[in-house]
């Protein structure tokens, strides 16, 4: 897969798009980024509506392992495709310790289970509970959830020594929650976040100073 064959259509302020961006960066998959403005007078361009009639980012267009065109318009599906090698499968794998994303077939059964547990927690718990807190809902409920998540952290990454799809899925939302409310009282999560922001693959995706979207 070369850079002309994998295209990430995104907006850098969107956390769901950031999930896919982190996965591509950390897997060392060459890609071309194409950014679209989701709001404003100009509207979304026609070519983008043709790629994704839902009008949401991220969208990844690539060739799968068999050379077939692959268009994915859901951040979780994109993570799955990166994790199973459907995207970037021809990339030469180097040392997978530390900050390079461990693919699914490089994980043991326990690690895979932890990754699934984390991704489920982010999608089904953190996103709705966090959104409620941001919109003026129950902050204590978010604090309670963060305590539960703190106990789930293996360290230094969420599922252990290696960066996984769990970290890709969690970072955009926990980074925003930390910026808004702070998570310093949860040591394991705070240590993990500090580790992530020093990871070059993740650092490149962190929104610049200024405003960014929550959801």
CSV table of C-alpha atoms in Angstrom, one decimal:
chain,number,residue,atom,x,y,z
A,1,UNK,CA,0.0,0.0,0.0
A,2,UNK,CA,1.5,3.3,-1.0
A,3,UNK,CA,0.5,6.9,-0.2
A,4,UNK,CA,-1.6,7.2,-3.3
A,5,UNK,CA,-3.6,4.2,-2.4
A,6,UNK,CA,-4.6,5.1,1.2
A,7,UNK,CA,-6.4,8.4,1.7
A,8,UNK,CA,-7.7,9.8,5.0
A,9,UNK,CA,-10.5,12.3,4.6
A,10,UNK,CA,-10.8,14.1,7.9
A,11,UNK,CA,-11.2,17.2,9.9
A,12,UNK,CA,-8.4,17.7,12.5
A,13,UNK,CA,-10.8,19.0,15.1
A,14,UNK,CA,-13.0,15.9,15.2
A,15,UNK,CA,-12.2,13.2,17.9
A,16,UNK,CA,-13.6,10.4,15.9
A,17,UNK,CA,-11.4,11.3,13.0
A,18,UNK,CA,-8.5,11.6,15.3
A,19,UNK,CA,-8.9,7.9,16.3
A,20,UNK,CA,-8.3,6.9,12.7
A,21,UNK,CA,-5.5,9.3,12.3
A,22,UNK,CA,-3.6,8.0,15.3
A,23,UNK,CA,-4.1,4.4,14.0
A,24,UNK,CA,-2.7,5.2,10.6
A,25,UNK,CA,0.2,7.2,12.1
A,26,UNK,CA,1.1,4.5,14.7
A,27,UNK,CA,0.9,1.6,12.2
A,28,UNK,CA,3.4,3.4,9.8
A,29,UNK,CA,0.9,3.1,7.0
A,30,UNK,CA,1.7,5.6,4.3
A,31,UNK,CA,-1.4,7.8,3.6
A,32,UNK,CA,-2.5,11.0,2.0
A,33,UNK,CA,-4.6,13.3,4.2
A,34,UNK,CA,-7.4,15.3,2.7
A,35,UNK,CA,-9.1,17.7,5.1
A,36,UNK,CA,-12.7,18.9,4.6
A,37,UNK,CA,-14.6,21.7,6.3
A,38,UNK,CA,-17.7,20.3,7.9
A,39,UNK,CA,-19.3,23.6,8.7
A,40,UNK,CA,-19.5,27.0,7.1
A,41,UNK,CA,-21.0,28.8,4.1
A,42,UNK,CA,-19.3,26.7,1.5
A,43,UNK,CA,-20.8,23.4,2.7
A,44,UNK,CA,-19.3,20.0,2.1
A,45,UNK,CA,-17.9,19.4,-1.4
A,46,UNK,CA,-19.7,17.1,-3.8
A,47,UNK,CA,-16.8,14.6,-4.0
A,48,UNK,CA,-17.1,14.1,-0.2
A,49,UNK,CA,-20.8,13.4,-0.4
A,50,UNK,CA,-20.1,10.8,-3.1
A,51,UNK,CA,-17.6,9.1,-0.8
A,52,UNK,CA,-19.8,9.2,2.2
A,53,UNK,CA,-23.5,10.1,1.8
A,54,UNK,CA,-23.7,10.4,5.6
A,55,UNK,CA,-21.4,13.4,5.4
A,56,UNK,CA,-19.3,12.4,8.4
A,57,UNK,CA,-15.6,12.1,9.0
A,58,UNK,CA,-13.4,10.1,9.1
A,59,UNK,CA,-13.4,8.3,5.7
A,60,UNK,CA,-10.6,6.1,4.6
A,61,UNK,CA,-10.3,5.0,1.0
A,62,UNK,CA,-7.7,2.3,0.4
A,63,UNK,CA,-6.9,-1.0,-1.3
A,64,UNK,CA,-7.5,-4.1,0.7
A,65,UNK,CA,-5.1,-7.0,0.8
A,66,UNK,CA,-6.6,-8.4,-2.4
A,67,UNK,CA,-6.3,-5.1,-4.3
A,68,UNK,CA,-10.0,-4.3,-4.1
A,69,UNK,CA,-11.2,-0.8,-3.4
A,70,UNK,CA,-12.1,-0.3,0.2
A,71,UNK,CA,-14.1,2.8,1.5
A,72,UNK,CA,-14.7,2.9,5.2
A,73,UNK,CA,-16.8,5.7,6.7
A,74,UNK,CA,-16.8,4.7,10.4
A,75,UNK,CA,-14.0,5.2,12.9
A,76,UNK,CA,-14.4,1.9,14.5
A,77,UNK,CA,-14.4,0.0,11.2
A,78,UNK,CA,-11.2,1.9,10.2
A,79,UNK,CA,-9.6,0.8,13.5
A,80,UNK,CA,-10.6,-2.8,12.7
A,81,UNK,CA,-9.1,-2.6,9.2
A,82,UNK,CA,-5.8,-1.1,10.4
A,83,UNK,CA,-5.7,-3.7,13.2
A,84,UNK,CA,-6.2,-6.7,11.0
A,85,UNK,CA,-3.9,-5.5,8.3
A,86,UNK,CA,-6.6,-4.8,5.7
A,87,UNK,CA,-5.1,-1.3,5.4
A,88,UNK,CA,-1.4,-1.0,5.3
A,89,UNK,CA,-0.8,-4.8,5.1
A,90,UNK,CA,2.3,-4.5,2.9
A,91,UNK,CA,4.0,-2.2,5.4
A,92,UNK,CA,7.2,-3.7,6.7
A,93,UNK,CA,6.8,-4.3,10.4
A,94,UNK,CA,9.7,-3.2,12.6
A,95,UNK,CA,10.1,-3.2,16.4
A,96,UNK,CA,6.5,-3.2,17.8
A,97,UNK,CA,7.6,-2.3,21.3
A,98,UNK,CA,6.7,1.1,22.7
A,99,UNK,CA,4.9,3.5,20.4
A,100,UNK,CA,4.4,1.4,17.3
A,101,UNK,CA,0.9,0.0,17.0
A,102,UNK,CA,0.6,-3.7,17.7
A,103,UNK,CA,-1.7,-5.3,15.2
A,104,UNK,CA,-4.4,-7.8,16.3
A,105,UNK,CA,-2.4,-10.9,15.2
A,106,UNK,CA,0.6,-9.7,17.3
A,107,UNK,CA,-1.5,-9.7,20.5
A,108,UNK,CA,-2.1,-12.6,22.9
A,109,UNK,CA,-5.7,-13.7,23.9
A,110,UNK,CA,-5.6,-11.6,27.1
A,111,UNK,CA,-4.4,-8.5,25.3
A,112,UNK,CA,-7.1,-8.9,22.7
A,113,UNK,CA,-9.7,-9.2,25.4
A,114,UNK,CA,-8.5,-6.1,27.1
A,115,UNK,CA,-8.5,-4.1,23.8
A,116,UNK,CA,-12.1,-5.1,23.2
A,117,UNK,CA,-13.1,-4.2,26.7
A,118,UNK,CA,-11.5,-0.8,26.4
A,119,UNK,CA,-13.0,0.0,23.0
A,120,UNK,CA,-16.4,-1.1,24.3
A,121,UNK,CA,-16.0,1.1,27.3
A,122,UNK,CA,-15.1,4.2,25.3
A,123,UNK,CA,-18.0,3.7,22.8
A,124,UNK,CA,-20.7,2.7,25.2
A,125,UNK,CA,-19.8,4.5,28.4
A,126,UNK,CA,-17.2,7.3,28.1
A,127,UNK,CA,-18.6,9.0,25.0
A,128,UNK,CA,-22.2,9.3,26.2
A,129,UNK,CA,-21.3,10.1,29.8
A,130,UNK,CA,-18.6,12.6,28.8
A,131,UNK,CA,-21.0,14.2,26.4
A,132,UNK,CA,-23.6,14.6,29.1
A,133,UNK,CA,-21.0,16.2,31.4
A,134,UNK,CA,-19.9,18.6,28.7
A,135,UNK,CA,-23.5,19.7,28.0
A,136,UNK,CA,-24.1,20.4,31.7
A,137,UNK,CA,-25.2,16.9,32.8
A,138,UNK,CA,-23.8,14.9,35.7
A,139,UNK,CA,-20.1,15.5,36.4
A,140,UNK,CA,-20.1,13.1,39.3
A,141,UNK,CA,-21.2,10.3,37.0
A,142,UNK,CA,-18.2,11.1,34.8
A,143,UNK,CA,-15.9,11.1,37.8
A,144,UNK,CA,-17.2,7.7,38.9
A,145,UNK,CA,-16.6,6.3,35.4
A,146,UNK,CA,-13.0,7.7,35.3
A,147,UNK,CA,-12.3,5.9,38.6
A,148,UNK,CA,-13.5,2.7,37.1
A,149,UNK,CA,-11.4,3.2,34.0
A,150,UNK,CA,-8.4,4.1,36.1
A,151,UNK,CA,-8.5,0.6,37.6
A,152,UNK,CA,-8.6,-0.9,34.1
A,153,UNK,CA,-5.2,0.6,33.0
A,154,UNK,CA,-2.5,-2.0,32.8
A,155,UNK,CA,0.3,0.5,31.9
A,156,UNK,CA,2.2,2.1,30.3
A,157,UNK,CA,-0.5,1.7,27.6
A,158,UNK,CA,-4.0,0.8,28.3
A,159,UNK,CA,-3.6,-2.9,27.6
A,160,UNK,CA,0.0,-3.3,28.5
A,161,UNK,CA,3.5,-2.6,27.2
A,162,UNK,CA,2.5,-2.1,23.6
A,163,UNK,CA,0.3,0.5,22.0
A,164,UNK,CA,-3.0,-1.0,20.7
A,165,UNK,CA,-6.2,0.1,19.1
A,166,UNK,CA,-7.5,0.7,22.6
A,167,UNK,CA,-5.2,3.7,22.9
A,168,UNK,CA,-6.2,5.0,19.5
A,169,UNK,CA,-9.9,4.8,20.5
A,170,UNK,CA,-9.4,6.3,24.0
A,171,UNK,CA,-6.9,9.2,23.5
A,172,UNK,CA,-9.1,11.7,21.6
A,173,UNK,CA,-11.8,11.6,24.3
A,174,UNK,CA,-9.7,11.3,27.4
A,175,UNK,CA,-7.5,14.1,26.2
A,176,UNK,CA,-10.5,16.4,25.8
A,177,UNK,CA,-11.9,15.4,29.1
A,178,UNK,CA,-8.6,16.2,30.7
A,179,UNK,CA,-8.5,19.6,29.0
A,180,UNK,CA,-12.0,20.4,30.2
A,181,UNK,CA,-12.2,18.8,33.6
A,182,UNK,CA,-8.8,17.4,34.5
A,183,UNK,CA,-8.0,13.8,35.4
A,184,UNK,CA,-5.0,14.4,37.7
A,185,UNK,CA,-6.8,12.6,40.5
A,186,UNK,CA,-6.7,9.4,38.6
A,187,UNK,CA,-3.0,8.4,38.6
A,188,UNK,CA,-3.1,5.5,36.2
A,189,UNK,CA,-5.0,7.5,33.6
A,190,UNK,CA,-2.9,10.5,34.1
A,191,UNK,CA,0.3,8.6,33.7
A,192,UNK,CA,-1.1,7.0,30.5
A,193,UNK,CA,-2.1,10.3,29.1
A,194,UNK,CA,1.4,11.8,29.8
A,195,UNK,CA,2.9,8.8,28.1
A,196,UNK,CA,0.6,9.2,25.1
A,197,UNK,CA,1.4,12.9,24.6
A,198,UNK,CA,5.1,12.1,24.3
A,199,UNK,CA,4.3,9.4,21.7
A,200,UNK,CA,5.2,10.9,18.3
A,201,UNK,CA,2.4,9.2,16.4
A,202,UNK,CA,-0.2,10.6,18.9
A,203,UNK,CA,1.5,14.0,19.3
A,204,UNK,CA,1.2,14.7,15.6
A,205,UNK,CA,-2.6,14.4,15.9
A,206,UNK,CA,-3.2,16.6,18.9
A,207,UNK,CA,-5.4,19.7,18.0
A,208,UNK,CA,-3.5,22.9,17.8
A,209,UNK,CA,-4.1,25.7,20.3
A,210,UNK,CA,-7.6,27.1,19.9
A,211,UNK,CA,-11.0,25.4,19.7
A,212,UNK,CA,-11.7,21.8,18.9
A,213,UNK,CA,-14.9,19.7,18.8
A,214,UNK,CA,-16.0,17.3,21.4
A,215,UNK,CA,-18.0,14.9,19.3
